[in-house]
Structure formats: C-alpha cells, structure tokens
PDB file of C-alpha atoms in Angstrom:
ATOM      1  CA  UNK F  22    -156.005 -22.436 210.132  1.00 97.00           C
ATOM      2  CA  UNK F  23    -158.329 -25.274 209.185  1.00 97.00           C
ATOM      3  CA  UNK F  24    -157.193 -28.541 210.674  1.00 96.00           C
ATOM      4  CA  UNK F  25    -157.909 -32.120 209.666  1.00 95.00           C
ATOM      5  CA  UNK F  26    -160.110 -35.160 210.620  1.00 94.00           C
ATOM      6  CA  UNK F  27    -160.573 -35.875 214.223  1.00 89.00           C
ATOM      7  CA  UNK F  28    -157.811 -33.611 215.720  1.00 90.00           C
ATOM      8  CA  UNK F  29    -157.701 -30.457 217.797  1.00 91.00           C
ATOM      9  CA  UNK F  30    -156.377 -27.073 216.338  1.00 93.00           C
ATOM     10  CA  UNK F  31    -153.159 -27.428 217.912  1.00 89.00           C
ATOM     11  CA  UNK F  32    -152.866 -31.232 217.106  1.00 81.00           C
ATOM     12  CA  UNK F  33    -149.213 -32.619 216.644  1.00 77.00           C
ATOM     13  CA  UNK F  34    -147.812 -28.984 216.790  1.00 84.00           C
ATOM     14  CA  UNK F  35    -148.222 -28.439 212.987  1.00 89.00           C
ATOM     15  CA  UNK F  36    -150.172 -25.256 212.979  1.00 94.00           C
ATOM     16  CA  UNK F  37    -148.399 -23.795 216.047  1.00 94.00           C
ATOM     17  CA  UNK F  38    -145.168 -24.498 214.760  1.00 94.00           C
ATOM     18  CA  UNK F  39    -146.186 -22.488 211.459  1.00 95.00           C
ATOM     19  CA  UNK F  40    -147.713 -19.728 213.637  1.00 95.00           C
ATOM     20  CA  UNK F  41    -144.197 -19.402 215.341  1.00 95.00           C
ATOM     21  CA  UNK F  42    -142.575 -18.715 212.241  1.00 95.00           C
ATOM     22  CA  UNK F  43    -144.870 -15.641 211.738  1.00 94.00           C
ATOM     23  CA  UNK F  44    -144.852 -13.957 215.234  1.00 94.00           C
ATOM     24  CA  UNK F  45    -146.050 -10.406 213.905  1.00 94.00           C
ATOM     25  CA  UNK F  46    -149.171 -11.938 212.100  1.00 93.00           C
ATOM     26  CA  UNK F  47    -152.391 -12.445 213.526  1.00 93.00           C
ATOM     27  CA  UNK F  48    -153.305 -16.031 213.931  1.00 95.00           C
ATOM     28  CA  UNK F  49    -156.631 -17.777 214.192  1.00 96.00           C
ATOM     29  CA  UNK F  50    -156.865 -21.223 215.396  1.00 96.00           C
ATOM     30  CA  UNK F  51    -160.181 -23.030 216.087  1.00 97.00           C
ATOM     31  CA  UNK F  52    -161.913 -26.549 216.562  1.00 96.00           C
ATOM     32  CA  UNK F  53    -164.158 -28.039 214.215  1.00 97.00           C
ATOM     33  CA  UNK F  54    -164.844 -30.987 216.537  1.00 96.00           C
ATOM     34  CA  UNK F  55    -166.932 -31.236 219.674  1.00 96.00           C
ATOM     35  CA  UNK F  56    -164.665 -31.867 222.601  1.00 94.00           C
ATOM     36  CA  UNK F  57    -166.134 -34.474 224.774  1.00 96.00           C
ATOM     37  CA  UNK F  58    -163.083 -34.826 227.060  1.00 95.00           C
ATOM     38  CA  UNK F  59    -159.489 -34.709 227.348  1.00 92.00           C
ATOM     39  CA  UNK F  60    -158.880 -37.423 224.904  1.00 93.00           C
ATOM     40  CA  UNK F  61    -162.102 -37.653 222.871  1.00 96.00           C
ATOM     41  CA  UNK F  62    -163.666 -35.729 220.100  1.00 96.00           C
ATOM     42  CA  UNK F  63    -166.918 -35.903 218.293  1.00 98.00           C
ATOM     43  CA  UNK F  64    -166.583 -35.380 214.299  1.00 97.00           C
ATOM     44  CA  UNK F  65    -169.172 -33.331 212.643  1.00 98.00           C
ATOM     45  CA  UNK F  66    -170.151 -34.063 209.145  1.00 98.00           C
ATOM     46  CA  UNK F  67    -168.410 -31.903 206.442  1.00 98.00           C
ATOM     47  CA  UNK F  68    -171.342 -29.321 206.029  1.00 98.00           C
ATOM     48  CA  UNK F  69    -171.238 -28.563 209.683  1.00 98.00           C
ATOM     49  CA  UNK F  70    -167.534 -27.978 209.668  1.00 98.00           C
ATOM     50  CA  UNK F  71    -168.018 -25.734 206.714  1.00 98.00           C
ATOM     51  CA  UNK F  72    -170.589 -23.796 208.709  1.00 98.00           C
ATOM     52  CA  UNK F  73    -168.048 -23.464 211.651  1.00 98.00           C
ATOM     53  CA  UNK F  74    -165.436 -22.120 209.170  1.00 98.00           C
ATOM     54  CA  UNK F  75    -168.114 -19.589 207.774  1.00 97.00           C
ATOM     55  CA  UNK F  76    -168.697 -18.211 211.335  1.00 97.00           C
ATOM     56  CA  UNK F  77    -164.951 -17.948 211.976  1.00 97.00           C
ATOM     57  CA  UNK F  78    -164.189 -16.265 208.840  1.00 96.00           C
ATOM     58  CA  UNK F  79    -167.353 -13.995 209.296  1.00 95.00           C
ATOM     59  CA  UNK F  80    -165.949 -12.789 212.675  1.00 94.00           C
ATOM     60  CA  UNK F  81    -162.707 -11.339 210.928  1.00 92.00           C
ATOM     61  CA  UNK F  82    -162.525  -7.642 209.970  1.00 89.00           C
ATOM     62  CA  UNK F  83    -161.019  -7.811 206.661  1.00 86.00           C
ATOM     63  CA  UNK F  84    -161.041  -4.254 205.877  1.00 87.00           C
ATOM     64  CA  UNK F  85    -157.557  -3.122 204.911  1.00 84.00           C
ATOM     65  CA  UNK F  86    -156.204  -6.577 205.834  1.00 89.00           C
ATOM     66  CA  UNK F  87    -154.556  -9.477 203.875  1.00 92.00           C
ATOM     67  CA  UNK F  88    -155.964 -12.761 204.976  1.00 95.00           C
ATOM     68  CA  UNK F  89    -154.503 -16.121 204.148  1.00 97.00           C
ATOM     69  CA  UNK F  90    -155.664 -19.679 204.888  1.00 97.00           C
ATOM     70  CA  UNK F  91    -153.569 -22.643 205.874  1.00 97.00           C
ATOM     71  CA  UNK F  92    -155.274 -26.023 205.911  1.00 98.00           C
ATOM     72  CA  UNK F  93    -154.259 -29.534 206.543  1.00 97.00           C
ATOM     73  CA  UNK F  94    -155.801 -32.608 205.048  1.00 96.00           C
ATOM     74  CA  UNK F  95    -159.458 -32.484 205.220  1.00 97.00           C
ATOM     75  CA  UNK F  96    -159.408 -29.082 206.458  1.00 97.00           C
ATOM     76  CA  UNK F  97    -158.511 -28.022 202.796  1.00 98.00           C
ATOM     77  CA  UNK F  98    -161.594 -29.556 201.554  1.00 98.00           C
ATOM     78  CA  UNK F  99    -163.628 -27.828 204.290  1.00 98.00           C
ATOM     79  CA  UNK F 100    -161.853 -24.600 203.104  1.00 98.00           C
ATOM     80  CA  UNK F 101    -162.673 -25.347 199.335  1.00 98.00           C
ATOM     81  CA  UNK F 102    -166.436 -26.171 200.005  1.00 98.00           C
ATOM     82  CA  UNK F 103    -166.765 -22.917 201.649  1.00 98.00           C
ATOM     83  CA  UNK F 104    -165.099 -21.096 198.936  1.00 97.00           C
ATOM     84  CA  UNK F 105    -164.509 -17.634 200.456  1.00 96.00           C
ATOM     85  CA  UNK F 106    -163.808 -14.876 198.143  1.00 93.00           C
ATOM     86  CA  UNK F 107    -161.678 -12.482 200.354  1.00 94.00           C
ATOM     87  CA  UNK F 108    -158.770 -14.985 200.871  1.00 96.00           C
ATOM     88  CA  UNK F 109    -155.590 -13.967 199.123  1.00 97.00           C
ATOM     89  CA  UNK F 110    -153.857 -17.102 199.147  1.00 98.00           C
ATOM     90  CA  UNK F 111    -155.028 -20.683 200.462  1.00 98.00           C
ATOM     91  CA  UNK F 112    -152.173 -23.230 201.353  1.00 98.00           C
ATOM     92  CA  UNK F 113    -153.386 -26.998 201.841  1.00 98.00           C
ATOM     93  CA  UNK F 114    -150.990 -29.149 203.294  1.00 97.00           C
ATOM     94  CA  UNK F 115    -151.450 -32.913 202.255  1.00 97.00           C
ATOM     95  CA  UNK F 116    -155.063 -32.468 200.826  1.00 98.00           C
ATOM     96  CA  UNK F 117    -157.113 -35.460 199.870  1.00 97.00           C
ATOM     97  CA  UNK F 118    -157.326 -36.125 196.000  1.00 97.00           C
ATOM     98  CA  UNK F 119    -160.308 -37.999 196.854  1.00 96.00           C
ATOM     99  CA  UNK F 120    -162.190 -39.418 199.877  1.00 93.00           C
ATOM    100  CA  UNK F 121    -161.661 -43.099 199.628  1.00 90.00           C
ATOM    101  CA  UNK F 122    -164.400 -43.878 202.330  1.00 90.00           C
ATOM    102  CA  UNK F 123    -164.035 -47.665 202.667  1.00 89.00           C
ATOM    103  CA  UNK F 124    -160.093 -47.746 202.734  1.00 88.00           C
ATOM    104  CA  UNK F 125    -160.220 -44.932 205.353  1.00 84.00           C
ATOM    105  CA  UNK F 126    -162.592 -47.007 207.451  1.00 87.00           C
ATOM    106  CA  UNK F 127    -160.546 -50.245 206.939  1.00 87.00           C
ATOM    107  CA  UNK F 128    -157.452 -48.074 208.157  1.00 84.00           C
ATOM    108  CA  UNK F 129    -159.035 -47.817 211.502  1.00 84.00           C
ATOM    109  CA  UNK F 130    -161.354 -50.856 211.739  1.00 86.00           C
ATOM    110  CA  UNK F 131    -158.577 -53.107 212.769  1.00 87.00           C
ATOM    111  CA  UNK F 132    -156.995 -50.973 215.482  1.00 90.00           C
ATOM    112  CA  UNK F 133    -157.571 -52.308 219.077  1.00 92.00           C
ATOM    113  CA  UNK F 134    -160.773 -50.751 220.673  1.00 93.00           C
ATOM    114  CA  UNK F 135    -162.261 -49.617 217.200  1.00 94.00           C
ATOM    115  CA  UNK F 136    -165.939 -49.740 216.395  1.00 94.00           C
ATOM    116  CA  UNK F 137    -167.348 -49.242 213.133  1.00 92.00           C
ATOM    117  CA  UNK F 138    -170.888 -48.586 213.083  1.00 93.00           C
ATOM    118  CA  UNK F 139    -172.160 -47.238 209.847  1.00 91.00           C
ATOM    119  CA  UNK F 140    -175.657 -46.656 211.034  1.00 95.00           C
ATOM    120  CA  UNK F 141    -174.689 -45.134 214.484  1.00 96.00           C
ATOM    121  CA  UNK F 142    -171.360 -43.901 215.847  1.00 97.00           C
ATOM    122  CA  UNK F 143    -167.987 -45.201 215.199  1.00 96.00           C
ATOM    123  CA  UNK F 144    -165.285 -45.271 217.857  1.00 96.00           C
ATOM    124  CA  UNK F 145    -161.897 -44.599 215.980  1.00 93.00           C
ATOM    125  CA  UNK F 146    -158.933 -44.787 218.143  1.00 93.00           C
ATOM    126  CA  UNK F 147    -156.028 -42.585 217.069  1.00 89.00           C
ATOM    127  CA  UNK F 148    -152.043 -43.023 216.829  1.00 84.00           C
ATOM    128  CA  UNK F 149    -151.729 -40.111 219.460  1.00 85.00           C
ATOM    129  CA  UNK F 150    -153.933 -42.049 221.768  1.00 89.00           C
ATOM    130  CA  UNK F 151    -156.919 -40.023 221.314  1.00 92.00           C
ATOM    131  CA  UNK F 152    -160.322 -41.124 219.951  1.00 95.00           C
ATOM    132  CA  UNK F 153    -162.491 -39.623 217.461  1.00 95.00           C
ATOM    133  CA  UNK F 154    -166.173 -40.509 217.623  1.00 97.00           C
ATOM    134  CA  UNK F 155    -167.659 -40.545 214.226  1.00 97.00           C
ATOM    135  CA  UNK F 156    -171.166 -40.352 213.465  1.00 97.00           C
ATOM    136  CA  UNK F 157    -172.788 -42.091 210.279  1.00 96.00           C
ATOM    137  CA  UNK F 158    -173.541 -38.726 208.883  1.00 97.00           C
ATOM    138  CA  UNK F 159    -169.961 -37.869 208.854  1.00 97.00           C
ATOM    139  CA  UNK F 160    -169.114 -41.104 206.656  1.00 95.00           C
ATOM    140  CA  UNK F 161    -172.057 -40.221 204.237  1.00 96.00           C
ATOM    141  CA  UNK F 162    -170.935 -36.623 203.964  1.00 97.00           C
ATOM    142  CA  UNK F 163    -167.538 -37.955 202.602  1.00 96.00           C
ATOM    143  CA  UNK F 164    -169.188 -40.141 200.079  1.00 95.00           C
ATOM    144  CA  UNK F 165    -171.098 -37.040 198.662  1.00 96.00           C
ATOM    145  CA  UNK F 166    -167.917 -34.841 198.157  1.00 98.00           C
ATOM    146  CA  UNK F 167    -165.685 -34.712 195.404  1.00 97.00           C
ATOM    147  CA  UNK F 168    -162.625 -32.483 196.591  1.00 98.00           C
ATOM    148  CA  UNK F 169    -161.457 -31.867 193.197  1.00 98.00           C
ATOM    149  CA  UNK F 170    -164.649 -30.033 192.174  1.00 98.00           C
ATOM    150  CA  UNK F 171    -164.242 -27.930 195.285  1.00 98.00           C
ATOM    151  CA  UNK F 172    -160.617 -27.041 194.815  1.00 98.00           C
ATOM    152  CA  UNK F 173    -161.209 -25.962 191.194  1.00 98.00           C
ATOM    153  CA  UNK F 174    -164.034 -23.781 192.247  1.00 98.00           C
ATOM    154  CA  UNK F 175    -161.870 -22.217 195.330  1.00 98.00           C
ATOM    155  CA  UNK F 176    -158.949 -21.690 192.680  1.00 98.00           C
ATOM    156  CA  UNK F 177    -161.136 -18.905 190.910  1.00 97.00           C
ATOM    157  CA  UNK F 178    -161.110 -16.926 194.007  1.00 97.00           C
ATOM    158  CA  UNK F 179    -157.885 -17.481 195.741  1.00 97.00           C
ATOM    159  CA  UNK F 180    -154.164 -18.413 194.928  1.00 98.00           C
ATOM    160  CA  UNK F 181    -154.461 -22.196 195.697  1.00 98.00           C
ATOM    161  CA  UNK F 182    -151.298 -23.950 196.537  1.00 98.00           C
ATOM    162  CA  UNK F 183    -151.268 -27.794 197.358  1.00 98.00           C
ATOM    163  CA  UNK F 184    -148.366 -29.058 199.278  1.00 98.00           C
ATOM    164  CA  UNK F 185    -148.125 -32.924 198.693  1.00 97.00           C
ATOM    165  CA  UNK F 186    -146.010 -35.232 200.771  1.00 96.00           C
ATOM    166  CA  UNK F 187    -144.224 -37.620 198.498  1.00 96.00           C
ATOM    167  CA  UNK F 188    -144.599 -40.414 201.441  1.00 96.00           C
ATOM    168  CA  UNK F 189    -148.130 -39.489 202.283  1.00 93.00           C
ATOM    169  CA  UNK F 190    -149.192 -42.564 204.462  1.00 90.00           C
ATOM    170  CA  UNK F 191    -153.023 -41.554 204.750  1.00 89.00           C
ATOM    171  CA  UNK F 192    -154.035 -41.235 201.134  1.00 90.00           C
ATOM    172  CA  UNK F 193    -153.113 -43.717 198.464  1.00 88.00           C
ATOM    173  CA  UNK F 194    -152.641 -41.339 195.644  1.00 90.00           C
ATOM    174  CA  UNK F 195    -150.916 -37.948 195.207  1.00 91.00           C
ATOM    175  CA  UNK F 196    -152.528 -37.335 191.681  1.00 94.00           C
ATOM    176  CA  UNK F 197    -154.990 -34.581 191.327  1.00 97.00           C
ATOM    177  CA  UNK F 198    -156.878 -35.554 187.886  1.00 97.00           C
ATOM    178  CA  UNK F 199    -158.978 -32.770 186.423  1.00 97.00           C
ATOM    179  CA  UNK F 200    -157.385 -30.186 188.779  1.00 98.00           C
ATOM    180  CA  UNK F 201    -157.612 -26.563 187.529  1.00 97.00           C
ATOM    181  CA  UNK F 202    -154.400 -25.892 186.135  1.00 97.00           C
ATOM    182  CA  UNK F 203    -154.120 -22.489 188.029  1.00 96.00           C
ATOM    183  CA  UNK F 204    -153.652 -24.540 191.283  1.00 98.00           C
ATOM    184  CA  UNK F 205    -150.085 -24.848 191.967  1.00 98.00           C
ATOM    185  CA  UNK F 206    -148.992 -28.418 193.303  1.00 98.00           C
ATOM    186  CA  UNK F 207    -145.614 -28.817 195.452  1.00 98.00           C
ATOM    187  CA  UNK F 208    -144.393 -32.055 195.977  1.00 97.00           C
ATOM    188  CA  UNK F 209    -141.757 -32.495 198.603  1.00 96.00           C
ATOM    189  CA  UNK F 210    -140.622 -35.281 200.899  1.00 96.00           C
ATOM    190  CA  UNK F 211    -142.723 -36.163 203.781  1.00 95.00           C
ATOM    191  CA  UNK F 212    -145.520 -38.224 205.290  1.00 94.00           C
ATOM    192  CA  UNK F 213    -148.795 -36.790 205.753  1.00 93.00           C
ATOM    193  CA  UNK F 214    -147.941 -34.770 208.932  1.00 90.00           C
ATOM    194  CA  UNK F 215    -144.417 -33.867 207.725  1.00 88.00           C
TER     195      UNK F 215
END
C-alpha cells in the first residue's frame, strides 16, 4: 500500500479497511514520512519517497507470488515514478492528474496555524488535527513531476487502474489528458478519501 501526502500508512482507515477485505493475503503497509511525534509528520521530497518504496519492494520475496499494489492519491505517483516491473496490478485511488502546486499551497495557507515558507519548512495543519512539516525541496519536487508521464510508463509494466472520485475535493480536475489508452479509468461517486 502506497499512501498519499502527509499521512500515515493507516490514516483515515482506507488501507486498513481494504486489507480487512482480504484476510488471507499478506498486506504490507509502511510510512513515507518521518514521524516527529504523535500528531506531526515531516514529508520528504518525492524522490526520497520513491527510494522508500524501492526498499520496501526489494524486501519482498516475489518468487512464485503475485504482487499487487494499491496506492492512494500521491502514493500512485510515487509508485509510477518507481515503475516496478514485477507488479501484476496497480490500483491508484484518486490519483492526481497533475500537481497544481500553487493551488495546493493556497488550500493550506489560510488554515489556522499554517506557515508557508517556500525557502524553508512549511507547517501544514490537516483536517484530522495532525500537522505535516513540508520542506521547500518537497514543493520543488512536485513542480518537476508530471504524473501522466509516469502513469504512462507504469502502464507498460503492470495492469494500471485509476479509480477516480467524481466529487474529488482535492484535485480540480478528473481528466487525464494524454494518458496511455492501456490505463483503465473507473469513475465513481466519492470524494478524495471515499
């Protein structure tokens, strides 16, 4: 399971609920973020998150096994950037069609307690009362990443399914222009976290 921006592996119960539906399958959950304390996380830039996923996947004995990957939001981009070649199916739940960095920052800027520092470390209060500490290198890594390019590459190595929430309240678009036609898109009612 590859989770999204500034959350923990079990945040909001999404992955734990999915895992509970498949009790006879091995489930691997991990955190991309540095856990500072009970309510605070530090978010590494995308390439560092890709390296974390690389290490998690390298630890899996894939001989004679089928491996599927479930990703939420930015976690789908991380999986696509790594582009593992032994994954049977990758399911991305509400993946970003693009990174609208300024819109993303503005969504957090006006929250009480928010600090946006594009040269240092931003403090992003979350709806679940946690805080994400975000270094400038993270924002820069978003600006340098084209999710569609990575989804298209990943689709050459795995069955790729994007599950899009019709009422996504995080991303401004549910359109994926230039997406490889091999990628299956399923649009269903739901917000970003279903």
